[in-house]
Amino acid sequence: MIRKLYLLSFLVLLVFPVASFGQANAIDAAVNGYVVDSSKSSITGSQITLTNVSTGTSQETNTDANGYYRFPLVHVGTYRLEATADGFHKTTQEGIVLNVGQEARIDIALSVGSTSQTVEVEAGANILDTGTSTIGAVLDQHEIENLPIASRNLFNYLLLSPGVIGIPTSTFSTTQFTFGGTERSQWNLDGLDNTQHGTSRQIRLIIVTPEAVAQTQTLSNGYSAEFGRAAGGQINVLLKSGTNQYHGSALGQWRPLDLQAIPTLAKAQPDRSWWDVAFTLGGPIIKDKLFFFGQFENNPYTLPNPITITPANAAALGLSANQIGTAPFGETYRTLVGKVDFNLNAKNSGYIRYARFTNQQPNNASGLSIVDRGSHYVDHQNGGGVQLATVLSDRLLNELRFGVIQRDTGNFPLANASPYGNALINISSVANIGYSSLTTTTTTERSSSVLDNLTWTRGRHTFKFGGEYDHELFANLSGTAPTFTFSGLALDKQSGRKAVSSLDQFLNTTSGATDPATGKPYTYTFLTTYSGTPNIRIAFNFLNFFAQDEIRFSQNFSLNVGARYEAILFPTFDAQAPYPLSRSIPNDYTDIAPRLGMTWSPFRNGKTVVHAAYGMYYDVPGLATFYNAAQVNGHRLLSYQVAGGTTGAPVFPNTPDLSGSAFQVKPNITAFDPSFHNAYQHQANLQVQQDLGHNYQLTVGYQFASLRHGLYYTDTNLTPTGNTLADSRPIFAGTANRPNTNFGAINLIRSGANTNFNGGFLTLQKRISRGLEFTVNYMYSHALSENIGEGGSVSDPTNLRRDYGNADNDTRHNLVIQGIYQPTVTAHSWRWLNGFELSSMTFMNSGYPINPIAGTDLNQDGVINDRPIFVSRNSLRGSGLSQEDAQIKRYFNFGERFHVAAFAQAENLLNTNNLNCNTTTGCTGAVINAVNTSNFLAEQSARTSRNMQFGMSLKF
């Protein structure tokens, strides 16, 4: 079957180069409209020319019998549109700004007269998106460059889009957000896959920063068949390109320590630092033909981690001063982008680009670990891509893209020579000492993709066909350092020996003292070791095809119909795995997803547009679930645990090979349900957009999403007792009484978790005029689920439905506001305000759920996730989020080419104490959620306090 799929994809790519709604392209825009005379009659054969004013490139087409014209693939930028026809004045429209994925409707009215005379109109594309049925938004370069982004994390901007609910981040960690109640998402960079599939929650594979980005596009519901591989939303990032003029920038900013607020839960200001520099340069290599753009950014910060080993314990262990106090934690982020755009001729154009992001952490030791116990963390992300767009005729266009992107991460020990050999020593509640080369861990994820799209305009139809092949390779190394644990000894009444602390147990062991209770030397509590193969290399393959037709029934009504096919080609796992259901994953080759969209402008003035869409969206699951199952399968990598003092136990600190011994731990393994299916989501929306005049637009809409076949797991190696709790939950015989004695937990991956999301939203947008632009997004929604659908465990292994309730990411009210204001004052006494700019972003929500747990294993399934009797899942709610980010900037212009700006920027300006909630577990991890504790619901993790930074920038 797999060979047939490969052959099919090869034939399609060669014979019928491969569709989307005319509504949205991956990296381009589209322009269409009708040409009419003064009586509104169609003009056939009018010549239409669209010219990019920055690069000089142009496209030409003619109107059809209905007076209709269309440019289906247009690079983002600023354009001039010209229309000529015999017997009519030539008409030119200037200042048409096109965004990624935009379907700009520009109708042209020609007046009778000589073609030698030109009628000039200064007009942008209609603010109403007359060609899309998607819920989403585009952030353009002006907003990216001027909105406050203290963290430098570009993806915080995604929260400004309608249909997106989430929480901004203060570092380069991935912004938390959901689409329709799930965290499932597909990331694209310049139209190529940029998704890290190795984690349970899909995130970006390579990071880029704002200075390198031209536009971002977020699609949260109802997007076209060109996009897929996620039962949620789409994130598209478009990098900047060079033009016919040289442009560049330099940016520098820093955070004075005295102006930073003390972290919310800290007692004192930590000794920390943060600064950032960034540079860009772009321009022509050959005018109108070849252009370049480059970017570099360096952003280090330091935030030493406290080592909490007490001085008395450090002295008892003989630790030197450099092993306690603080560990020099910090991170250094660097980004590098290079891009070349080319126009080979009037028919062929494209780009070649390279992007790199690195992160270095010198030492991540903290808490009870000595400084040398820490590791040096590295994260290297590299990616390249190329596109060739070919105009086969004025009605037929082809896009071919290829890209490879790779992320390599690793934790490497700082020291390799330890007094205890290659072993680690954990002294409970005292210190973690020792270090080992076997703590090294590495992960590699490499994604290679090739895709081809063909767009064909014929009469009332715009067809688009496409195909894509992706190859995901993973190569991981697990840490296998042996570990001695000293937990202390209880009082022995028979010998009269008093209780022994974990510290004294260790000191007595190392000195060779005799334990009066046993008459033997003191020893460790237990030793953990490993044997087998710690590394794995495994690959997954993906085939995707789509076809779609946009049908224009009239000038004010169009219908988009399409379908997408997706197949995941799972690898075959270890044939020697002792449990049969761990050897392979059932393949599902029947995933066809229909898409339907409608756009209707009911009134002649075109100021009202109604959008509606429905579609199915298949998902790519977190592949870590699968490659971890291939690694820990009861055969490849085994663990051993030896209680100190038992017969055959090694003498401290020896760590012999225990392979084949009776000390092997019964492995916890992952298996796959034979009825496994890929998850998918139903999406639907209804929107009404109204042009209010004076550059205002209002959108009111409804959004629905429902995930089906979401992943979850249950432990099938439990013995029921026949007894139940008062609320009918079954009680098991515990982990010591497994029915299959060869294994510990047998976690069976199933596909049956469901989510349901309903939301109403309102968007008020003001395009820039009189120096002011802003957008307000408000959503009221309710998300329900049994499980997040990414492979999580359930509280009752026999009944998934028992967990149905408020989703972890459910927040009823979500409000996001962003705005930029540049005052223009004519009054003499206030002219000093000219040149200032104020910008802000506001994030507010009504709080995420808290899931209360009993704090004990009520049903004896070995998992401490049981809720109290008769308490539903996520029945409590944390406090809401309120964060205001702001910036004030002052521009200084030197001639027409050079622009200098000084600015001050604040993150969490009002220094609000916000719980450190997230969209995966809600507010559960931010508070104590065990009801059997004295500090139930006490805050234990908070979001960032106020950060202040100052900087200057130069642009030319």
CSV table of N, CA, C and O in Angstrom, one decimal, residues 305-384:
chain,number,residue,atom,x,y,z
A,305,ASN,N,20.8,31.1,38.6
A,305,ASN,CA,19.9,30.3,39.4
A,305,ASN,C,20.4,30.1,40.8
A,305,ASN,O,21.6,29.8,41.0
A,306,PRO,N,19.6,30.2,41.8
A,306,PRO,CA,20.1,30.0,43.2
A,306,PRO,C,20.3,28.5,43.5
A,306,PRO,O,19.5,27.7,43.1
A,307,ILE,N,21.4,28.2,44.1
A,307,ILE,CA,21.7,26.8,44.6
A,307,ILE,C,21.3,26.9,46.1
A,307,ILE,O,21.8,27.7,46.9
A,308,THR,N,20.4,26.0,46.5
A,308,THR,CA,19.7,26.1,47.8
A,308,THR,C,20.3,25.1,48.8
A,308,THR,O,19.7,24.8,49.9
A,309,ILE,N,21.5,24.6,48.6
A,309,ILE,CA,22.2,23.7,49.6
A,309,ILE,C,22.6,24.6,50.7
A,309,ILE,O,23.2,25.7,50.6
A,310,THR,N,22.3,24.2,51.9
A,310,THR,CA,22.6,25.0,53.1
A,310,THR,C,24.1,25.0,53.4
A,310,THR,O,24.8,24.0,53.0
A,311,PRO,N,24.6,26.1,54.0
A,311,PRO,CA,26.1,26.1,54.3
A,311,PRO,C,26.5,24.9,55.2
A,311,PRO,O,27.6,24.4,55.0
A,312,ALA,N,25.7,24.5,56.1
A,312,ALA,CA,26.0,23.4,57.0
A,312,ALA,C,26.2,22.1,56.2
A,312,ALA,O,27.1,21.4,56.4
A,313,ASN,N,25.2,21.9,55.3
A,313,ASN,CA,25.3,20.7,54.5
A,313,ASN,C,26.4,20.7,53.6
A,313,ASN,O,27.1,19.7,53.3
A,314,ALA,N,26.7,21.9,53.0
A,314,ALA,CA,27.9,22.0,52.1
A,314,ALA,C,29.2,21.7,52.8
A,314,ALA,O,30.1,21.1,52.3
A,315,ALA,N,29.3,22.2,54.1
A,315,ALA,CA,30.5,22.0,54.9
A,315,ALA,C,30.6,20.5,55.2
A,315,ALA,O,31.7,19.9,55.1
A,316,ALA,N,29.5,19.9,55.5
A,316,ALA,CA,29.6,18.4,55.9
A,316,ALA,C,30.0,17.6,54.7
A,316,ALA,O,30.7,16.6,54.8
A,317,LEU,N,29.6,18.0,53.5
A,317,LEU,CA,29.9,17.3,52.3
A,317,LEU,C,31.3,17.7,51.7
A,317,LEU,O,31.8,17.1,50.7
A,318,GLY,N,31.9,18.7,52.3
A,318,GLY,CA,33.2,19.2,51.8
A,318,GLY,C,33.1,19.9,50.5
A,318,GLY,O,34.1,19.9,49.7
A,319,LEU,N,32.0,20.6,50.2
A,319,LEU,CA,31.8,21.2,48.9
A,319,LEU,C,32.6,22.6,48.9
A,319,LEU,O,32.5,23.3,49.9
A,320,SER,N,33.2,22.8,47.8
A,320,SER,CA,34.0,24.1,47.7
A,320,SER,C,33.0,25.2,47.4
A,320,SER,O,31.8,25.0,47.0
A,321,ALA,N,33.4,26.5,47.7
A,321,ALA,CA,32.5,27.6,47.5
A,321,ALA,C,32.0,27.8,46.1
A,321,ALA,O,30.9,28.3,46.0
A,322,ASN,N,32.7,27.4,45.1
A,322,ASN,CA,32.2,27.5,43.8
A,322,ASN,C,31.2,26.5,43.3
A,322,ASN,O,30.7,26.6,42.2
A,323,GLN,N,30.8,25.6,44.3
A,323,GLN,CA,29.8,24.7,44.0
A,323,GLN,C,28.4,25.1,44.5
A,323,GLN,O,27.4,24.4,44.3
A,324,ILE,N,28.4,26.1,45.3
A,324,ILE,CA,27.1,26.6,45.9
A,324,ILE,C,26.9,28.0,45.6
A,324,ILE,O,27.7,28.6,44.9
A,325,GLY,N,25.9,28.6,46.2
A,325,GLY,CA,25.6,30.0,45.9
A,325,GLY,C,24.6,30.2,44.7
A,325,GLY,O,23.4,30.1,44.9
A,326,THR,N,25.2,30.4,43.5
A,326,THR,CA,24.4,30.5,42.3
A,326,THR,C,25.1,29.8,41.2
A,326,THR,O,26.3,29.7,41.2
A,327,ALA,N,24.3,29.4,40.2
A,327,ALA,CA,24.8,28.8,39.0
A,327,ALA,C,24.6,29.9,37.9
A,327,ALA,O,23.5,30.5,37.8
A,328,PRO,N,25.6,30.1,37.0
A,328,PRO,CA,25.5,31.2,36.0
A,328,PRO,C,24.5,30.9,34.9
A,328,PRO,O,24.9,30.9,33.7
A,329,PHE,N,23.3,30.8,35.2
A,329,PHE,CA,22.3,30.6,34.2
A,329,PHE,C,22.1,31.8,33.3
A,329,PHE,O,22.1,33.0,33.8
A,330,GLY,N,21.8,31.6,32.1
A,330,GLY,CA,21.4,32.7,31.2
A,330,GLY,C,21.2,32.1,29.8
A,330,GLY,O,21.4,30.8,29.6
A,331,GLU,N,20.9,32.9,28.8
A,331,GLU,CA,20.7,32.4,27.5
A,331,GLU,C,21.2,33.5,26.5
A,331,GLU,O,21.0,34.7,26.8
A,332,THR,N,21.7,33.0,25.4
A,332,THR,CA,22.2,33.9,24.3
A,332,THR,C,21.5,33.5,23.1
A,332,THR,O,21.7,32.4,22.5
A,333,TYR,N,20.6,34.3,22.6
A,333,TYR,CA,19.8,34.1,21.4
A,333,TYR,C,20.5,34.8,20.2
A,333,TYR,O,20.8,36.0,20.3
A,334,ARG,N,20.6,34.1,19.1
A,334,ARG,CA,21.2,34.7,17.9
A,334,ARG,C,20.3,34.3,16.7
A,334,ARG,O,20.0,33.1,16.6
A,335,THR,N,20.0,35.2,15.8
A,335,THR,CA,19.3,34.9,14.6
A,335,THR,C,20.1,35.4,13.4
A,335,THR,O,20.7,36.5,13.5
A,336,LEU,N,20.0,34.7,12.3
A,336,LEU,CA,20.6,35.1,11.1
A,336,LEU,C,19.7,34.7,9.9
A,336,LEU,O,19.2,33.6,9.9
A,337,VAL,N,19.5,35.7,9.0
A,337,VAL,CA,18.6,35.4,7.9
A,337,VAL,C,19.3,36.0,6.6
A,337,VAL,O,19.8,37.1,6.6
A,338,GLY,N,19.3,35.2,5.6
A,338,GLY,CA,19.7,35.7,4.3
A,338,GLY,C,18.7,35.2,3.2
A,338,GLY,O,18.3,34.1,3.2
A,339,LYS,N,18.4,36.2,2.3
A,339,LYS,CA,17.3,35.9,1.3
A,339,LYS,C,17.7,36.6,0.0
A,339,LYS,O,18.0,37.8,0.0
A,340,VAL,N,17.5,35.9,-1.1
A,340,VAL,CA,17.7,36.4,-2.4
A,340,VAL,C,16.5,36.2,-3.2
A,340,VAL,O,16.0,35.0,-3.3
A,341,ASP,N,15.9,37.2,-3.7
A,341,ASP,CA,14.7,37.1,-4.6
A,341,ASP,C,15.2,37.4,-6.0
A,341,ASP,O,16.0,38.2,-6.3
A,342,PHE,N,14.6,36.6,-7.0
A,342,PHE,CA,15.1,36.8,-8.4
A,342,PHE,C,13.9,36.8,-9.3
A,342,PHE,O,12.8,36.2,-9.1
A,343,ASN,N,14.1,37.5,-10.4
A,343,ASN,CA,13.2,37.5,-11.6
A,343,ASN,C,14.0,37.1,-12.8
A,343,ASN,O,14.7,37.9,-13.4
A,344,LEU,N,13.9,35.8,-13.1
A,344,LEU,CA,14.7,35.4,-14.2
A,344,LEU,C,14.3,36.0,-15.5
A,344,LEU,O,15.1,36.4,-16.4
A,345,ASN,N,13.0,36.1,-15.7
A,345,ASN,CA,12.4,36.8,-16.9
A,345,ASN,C,11.0,37.1,-16.5
A,345,ASN,O,10.5,36.9,-15.4
A,346,ALA,N,10.2,37.5,-17.5
A,346,ALA,CA,8.8,37.8,-17.3
A,346,ALA,C,7.9,36.6,-16.8
A,346,ALA,O,6.9,36.8,-16.3
A,347,LYS,N,8.5,35.4,-17.0
A,347,LYS,CA,7.7,34.2,-16.7
A,347,LYS,C,8.1,33.5,-15.4
A,347,LYS,O,7.3,32.7,-14.9
A,348,ASN,N,9.3,33.7,-15.0
A,348,ASN,CA,9.9,32.9,-13.9
A,348,ASN,C,10.5,33.8,-12.8
A,348,ASN,O,11.3,34.7,-13.1
A,349,SER,N,10.1,33.6,-11.6
A,349,SER,CA,10.6,34.3,-10.4
A,349,SER,C,10.6,33.4,-9.2
A,349,SER,O,10.0,32.4,-9.2
A,350,GLY,N,11.3,33.9,-8.1
A,350,GLY,CA,11.3,33.1,-6.9
A,350,GLY,C,12.2,33.6,-5.9
A,350,GLY,O,12.6,34.8,-5.9
A,351,TYR,N,12.6,32.8,-5.0
A,351,TYR,CA,13.5,33.2,-3.9
A,351,TYR,C,14.4,32.0,-3.5
A,351,TYR,O,14.1,30.8,-3.7
A,352,ILE,N,15.5,32.3,-2.9
A,352,ILE,CA,16.4,31.3,-2.1
A,352,ILE,C,16.6,32.0,-0.8
A,352,ILE,O,17.0,33.1,-0.7
A,353,ARG,N,16.4,31.2,0.3
A,353,ARG,CA,16.6,31.8,1.6
A,353,ARG,C,17.2,30.8,2.6
A,353,ARG,O,17.0,29.6,2.5
A,354,TYR,N,17.9,31.4,3.6
A,354,TYR,CA,18.5,30.6,4.7
A,354,TYR,C,18.2,31.3,6.0
A,354,TYR,O,18.3,32.6,6.1
A,355,ALA,N,17.8,30.6,7.0
A,355,ALA,CA,17.5,31.2,8.4
A,355,ALA,C,18.2,30.3,9.4
A,355,ALA,O,18.2,29.1,9.3
A,356,ARG,N,18.7,31.0,10.5
A,356,ARG,CA,19.4,30.3,11.6
A,356,ARG,C,19.0,30.9,12.9
A,356,ARG,O,19.0,32.2,13.0
A,357,PHE,N,18.8,30.1,13.9
A,357,PHE,CA,18.6,30.6,15.3
A,357,PHE,C,19.4,29.7,16.2
A,357,PHE,O,19.4,28.4,16.0
A,358,THR,N,20.1,30.3,17.1
A,358,THR,CA,20.8,29.5,18.1
A,358,THR,C,20.5,30.0,19.5
A,358,THR,O,20.2,31.2,19.7
A,359,ASN,N,20.6,29.1,20.5
A,359,ASN,CA,20.4,29.5,21.9
A,359,ASN,C,21.5,28.7,22.7
A,359,ASN,O,21.6,27.5,22.5
A,360,GLN,N,22.2,29.4,23.5
A,360,GLN,CA,23.2,28.8,24.4
A,360,GLN,C,22.9,29.1,25.8
A,360,GLN,O,22.7,30.3,26.2
A,361,GLN,N,22.9,28.1,26.7
A,361,GLN,CA,22.8,28.2,28.1
A,361,GLN,C,24.0,27.7,28.8
A,361,GLN,O,24.3,26.5,28.6
A,362,PRO,N,24.8,28.5,29.5
A,362,PRO,CA,26.0,28.0,30.1
A,362,PRO,C,25.9,27.0,31.2
A,362,PRO,O,26.8,26.1,31.3
A,363,ASN,N,24.9,27.1,32.0
A,363,ASN,CA,24.7,26.1,33.1
A,363,ASN,C,23.3,26.2,33.6
A,363,ASN,O,22.8,27.3,34.0
A,364,ASN,N,22.6,25.1,33.6
A,364,ASN,CA,21.2,25.0,34.1
A,364,ASN,C,21.0,24.4,35.5
A,364,ASN,O,19.9,24.0,35.9
A,365,ALA,N,22.1,24.3,36.3
A,365,ALA,CA,22.0,23.8,37.6
A,365,ALA,C,21.2,24.8,38.5
A,365,ALA,O,21.2,26.0,38.3
A,366,SER,N,20.4,24.2,39.4
A,366,SER,CA,19.6,25.0,40.3
A,366,SER,C,19.2,24.2,41.5
A,366,SER,O,19.4,22.9,41.5
A,367,GLY,N,18.6,24.8,42.5
A,367,GLY,CA,18.1,24.1,43.7
A,367,GLY,C,19.1,23.3,44.4
A,367,GLY,O,20.2,23.9,44.8
A,368,LEU,N,19.0,22.0,44.6
A,368,LEU,CA,19.9,21.2,45.4
A,368,LEU,C,21.0,20.6,44.6
A,368,LEU,O,21.8,19.9,45.2
A,369,SER,N,21.1,21.0,43.3
A,369,SER,CA,22.2,20.5,42.5
A,369,SER,C,23.4,21.4,42.6
A,369,SER,O,23.3,22.6,42.5
A,370,ILE,N,24.6,20.8,42.8
A,370,ILE,CA,25.8,21.6,42.8
A,370,ILE,C,26.0,22.2,41.4
A,370,ILE,O,25.5,21.7,40.4
A,371,VAL,N,26.9,23.2,41.3
A,371,VAL,CA,27.1,23.9,40.1
A,371,VAL,C,27.6,22.9,39.0
A,371,VAL,O,27.1,23.0,37.9
A,372,ASP,N,28.6,22.1,39.4
A,372,ASP,CA,29.1,21.1,38.4
A,372,ASP,C,28.1,20.0,37.9
A,372,ASP,O,28.4,19.3,37.0
A,373,ARG,N,27.0,19.9,38.6
A,373,ARG,CA,26.0,18.9,38.3
A,373,ARG,C,25.2,19.4,37.1
A,373,ARG,O,24.5,18.7,36.4
A,374,GLY,N,25.3,20.7,36.8
A,374,GLY,CA,24.6,21.3,35.7
A,374,GLY,C,25.1,20.9,34.3
A,374,GLY,O,26.1,20.2,34.2
A,375,SER,N,24.4,21.3,33.3
A,375,SER,CA,24.8,21.0,31.9
A,375,SER,C,24.7,22.2,31.1
A,375,SER,O,24.1,23.2,31.4
A,376,HIS,N,25.5,22.1,30.0
A,376,HIS,CA,25.5,23.2,29.0
A,376,HIS,C,24.5,22.9,27.9
A,376,HIS,O,24.6,21.8,27.2
A,377,TYR,N,23.5,23.7,27.7
A,377,TYR,CA,22.4,23.4,26.8
A,377,TYR,C,22.7,24.2,25.5
A,377,TYR,O,23.0,25.4,25.5
A,378,VAL,N,22.5,23.6,24.3
A,378,VAL,CA,22.7,24.2,23.0
A,378,VAL,C,21.4,23.9,22.2
A,378,VAL,O,20.9,22.8,22.3
A,379,ASP,N,21.0,24.9,21.4
A,379,ASP,CA,19.9,24.7,20.5
A,379,ASP,C,20.2,25.4,19.2
A,379,ASP,O,20.4,26.6,19.2
A,380,HIS,N,20.4,24.6,18.2
A,380,HIS,CA,20.8,25.1,16.8
A,380,HIS,C,19.6,24.8,15.9
A,380,HIS,O,19.3,23.6,15.7
A,381,GLN,N,19.1,25.8,15.2
A,381,GLN,CA,18.0,25.7,14.3
A,381,GLN,C,18.5,26.3,12.9
A,381,GLN,O,18.9,27.4,12.9
A,382,ASN,N,18.4,25.4,11.9
A,382,ASN,CA,18.9,25.9,10.6
A,382,ASN,C,17.9,25.5,9.5
A,382,ASN,O,17.4,24.3,9.6
A,383,GLY,N,17.6,26.3,8.6
A,383,GLY,CA,16.6,26.0,7.5
A,383,GLY,C,16.9,26.8,6.3
A,383,GLY,O,17.3,27.9,6.3
A,384,GLY,N,16.7,26.1,5.2
A,384,GLY,CA,16.8,26.7,3.8
A,384,GLY,C,15.6,26.4,3.0
A,384,GLY,O,14.9,25.4,3.2
